[in-house]
C-alpha positions as MATLAB code, in Angstrom:
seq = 'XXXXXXXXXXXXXXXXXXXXXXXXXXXXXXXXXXXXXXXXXXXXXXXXXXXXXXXXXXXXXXXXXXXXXXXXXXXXXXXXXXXXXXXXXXXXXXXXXXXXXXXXXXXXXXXXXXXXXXXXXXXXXXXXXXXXXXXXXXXXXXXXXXXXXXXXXXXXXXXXXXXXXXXXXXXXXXXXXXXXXXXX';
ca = [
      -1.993  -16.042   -6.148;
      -2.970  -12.112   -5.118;
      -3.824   -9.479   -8.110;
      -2.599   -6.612   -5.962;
      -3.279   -3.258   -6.827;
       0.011   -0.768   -6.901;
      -1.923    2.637   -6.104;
       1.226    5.014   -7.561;
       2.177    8.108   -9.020;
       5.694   10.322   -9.606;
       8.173   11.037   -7.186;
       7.550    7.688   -5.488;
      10.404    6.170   -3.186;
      12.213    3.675   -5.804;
      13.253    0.773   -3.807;
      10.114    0.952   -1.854;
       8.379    0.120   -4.715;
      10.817   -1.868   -6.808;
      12.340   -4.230   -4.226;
       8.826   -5.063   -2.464;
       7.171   -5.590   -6.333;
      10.532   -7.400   -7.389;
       9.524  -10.309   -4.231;
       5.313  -10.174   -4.560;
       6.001  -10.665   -8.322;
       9.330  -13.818   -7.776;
       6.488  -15.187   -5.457;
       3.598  -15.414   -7.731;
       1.592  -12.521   -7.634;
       0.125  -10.048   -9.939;
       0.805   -6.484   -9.922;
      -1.597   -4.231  -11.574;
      -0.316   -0.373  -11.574;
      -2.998    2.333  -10.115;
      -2.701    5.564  -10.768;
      -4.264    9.186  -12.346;
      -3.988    7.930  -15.556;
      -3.928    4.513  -17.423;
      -1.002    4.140  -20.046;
       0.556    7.382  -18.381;
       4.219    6.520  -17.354;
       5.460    7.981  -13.695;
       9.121    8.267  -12.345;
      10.463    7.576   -9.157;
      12.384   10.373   -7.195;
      15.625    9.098   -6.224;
      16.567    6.401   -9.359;
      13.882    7.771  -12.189;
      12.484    3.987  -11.997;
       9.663    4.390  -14.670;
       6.203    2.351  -14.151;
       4.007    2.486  -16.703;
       0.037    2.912  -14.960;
      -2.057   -0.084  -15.750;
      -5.263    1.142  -14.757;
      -7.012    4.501  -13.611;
      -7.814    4.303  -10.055;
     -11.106    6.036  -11.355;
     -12.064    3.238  -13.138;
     -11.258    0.195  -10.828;
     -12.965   -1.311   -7.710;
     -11.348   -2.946   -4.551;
     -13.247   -5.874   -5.604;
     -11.180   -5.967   -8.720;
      -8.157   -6.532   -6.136;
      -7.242   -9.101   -3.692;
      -4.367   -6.680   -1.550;
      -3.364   -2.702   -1.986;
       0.246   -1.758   -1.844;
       1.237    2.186   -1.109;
       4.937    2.633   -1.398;
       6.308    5.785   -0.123;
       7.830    8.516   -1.274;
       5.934   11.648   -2.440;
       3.910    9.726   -4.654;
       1.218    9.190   -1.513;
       0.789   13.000   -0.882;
       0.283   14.031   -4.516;
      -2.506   11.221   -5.264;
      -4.146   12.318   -1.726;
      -5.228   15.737   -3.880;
      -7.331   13.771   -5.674;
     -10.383   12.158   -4.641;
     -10.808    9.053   -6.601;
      -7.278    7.334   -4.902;
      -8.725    8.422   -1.490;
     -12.029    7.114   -2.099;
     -10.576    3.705   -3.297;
      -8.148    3.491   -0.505;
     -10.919    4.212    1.748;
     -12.811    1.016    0.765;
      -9.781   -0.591    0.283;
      -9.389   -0.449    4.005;
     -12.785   -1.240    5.306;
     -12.803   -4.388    2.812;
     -10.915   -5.704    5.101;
      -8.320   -6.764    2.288;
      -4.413   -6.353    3.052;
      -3.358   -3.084    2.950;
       0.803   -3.023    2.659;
       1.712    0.772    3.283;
       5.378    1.815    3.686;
       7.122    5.015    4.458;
       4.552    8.064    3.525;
       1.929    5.517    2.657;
      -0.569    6.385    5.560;
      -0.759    9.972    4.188;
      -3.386    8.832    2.037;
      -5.215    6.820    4.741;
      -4.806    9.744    6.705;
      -6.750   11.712    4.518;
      -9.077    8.599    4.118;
      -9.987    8.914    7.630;
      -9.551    5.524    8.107;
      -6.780    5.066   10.927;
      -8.656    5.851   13.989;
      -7.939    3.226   16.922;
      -5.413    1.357   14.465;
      -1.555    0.950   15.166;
       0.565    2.421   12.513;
       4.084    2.544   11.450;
       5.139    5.293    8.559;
       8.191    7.751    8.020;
       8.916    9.764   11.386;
       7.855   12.352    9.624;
       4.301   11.525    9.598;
       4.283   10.697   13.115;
       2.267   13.654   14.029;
       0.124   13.399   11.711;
      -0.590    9.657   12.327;
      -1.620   10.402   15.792;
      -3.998   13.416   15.205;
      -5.990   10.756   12.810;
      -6.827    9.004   15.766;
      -3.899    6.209   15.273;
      -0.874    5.024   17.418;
       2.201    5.682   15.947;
       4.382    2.864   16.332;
       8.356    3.558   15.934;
       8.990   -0.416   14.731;
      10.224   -1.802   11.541;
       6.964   -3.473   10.466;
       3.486   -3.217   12.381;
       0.439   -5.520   11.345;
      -2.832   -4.193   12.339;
      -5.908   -6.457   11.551;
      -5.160   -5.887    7.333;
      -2.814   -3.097    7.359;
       0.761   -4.165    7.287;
       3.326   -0.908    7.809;
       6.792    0.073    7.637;
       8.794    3.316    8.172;
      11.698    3.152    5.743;
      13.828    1.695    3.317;
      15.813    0.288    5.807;
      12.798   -1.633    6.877;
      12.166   -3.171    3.816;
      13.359   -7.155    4.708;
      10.830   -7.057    7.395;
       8.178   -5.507    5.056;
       8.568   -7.857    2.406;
       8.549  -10.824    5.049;
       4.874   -9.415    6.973;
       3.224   -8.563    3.451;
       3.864  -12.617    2.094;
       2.913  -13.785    5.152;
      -0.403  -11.698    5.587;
      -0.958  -12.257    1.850;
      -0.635  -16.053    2.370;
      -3.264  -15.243    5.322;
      -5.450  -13.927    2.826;
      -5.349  -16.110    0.336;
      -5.844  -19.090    3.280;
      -9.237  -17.609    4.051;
     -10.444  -17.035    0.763;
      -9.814  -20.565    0.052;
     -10.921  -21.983    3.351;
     -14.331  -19.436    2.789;
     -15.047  -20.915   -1.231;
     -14.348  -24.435    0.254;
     -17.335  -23.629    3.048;
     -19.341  -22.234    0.072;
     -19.176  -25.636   -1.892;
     -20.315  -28.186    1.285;
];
């Protein structure tokens, strides 16, 4: 199954986080925690849900990673101060990998510059600023554009959960169907 990175940080949006991780992980995939600092332990905002960071996103690759999930929260706007998460979501995108973004999410592809001509979905919010990147801000419960799945809120979680499996199934179908090419 998918080694997806979980690019996070404090003040994160707790059931955006746990109940998406809760169904990647029940369905077979591998969660590695991103963040500023490896071994460092962040909170989220609402329920103080603490995740202990895996990895500095200074010192992984999106090759290391089959997908990228952003949950919301506030968590997205602090790590978009920093270069190294925007730099690693930027080639997260143009690998062409999933990206699964809920909520506040596409603040840091916002600041990646990496939404132009896409459709988006993200906390209203955001909506704005969505549009002056150069996306189209769609007002829907999930969105999938080429590898970016999106959703605006906790409320839109079911659907979320649902898109991400399915385009990480996707993924996995053409890595396999690509390595099976490789060996003829």
């Amino acid at each position: 199954m998918s080694r997806i990175a979980v690019l996070i940080t404090d003040m994160f949006e707790d059931v955006e986080y746990t109940e998406p991780a809760e169904a990647f992980r029940e369905t077979g995939h591998d969660l590695v925690h991103v963040g500023l600092s490896a071994g460092e332990t962040v909170h989220g905002k609402a329920d103080q849900t603490p995740v202990t960071i895996d990895r500095s996103v200074s010192d992984v690759s999106p090759d290391d990673f089959d997908a990228l999930f952003i949950p919301g929260g506030y968590s997205p706007d602090k790590l978009r101060a920093h270069e190294a998460p925007v730099e690693f979501v930027r080639r997260f995108v143009e690998s062409a990998k999933p990206v699964l973004s809920i909520c506040h999410a596409p603040q840091l592809m916002i600041t990646a510059q990496v939404l132009r001509g896409r459709k988006i979905a993200g906390w209203k919010s955001v909506a704005q600023d969505i549009r002056n990147a150069g996306a189209e801000y769609v007002d829907r419960e999930v969105v999938v554009d080429g590898n970016i799945v999106s959703s605006r809120q906790p409320d839109d979680i079911p659907a979320f959960i649902r898109a991400s499996l399915a385009k990480l199934e996707e993924a996995s179908g053409q890595e396999a169907r690509a390595a099976a090419a490789g060996q003829r």
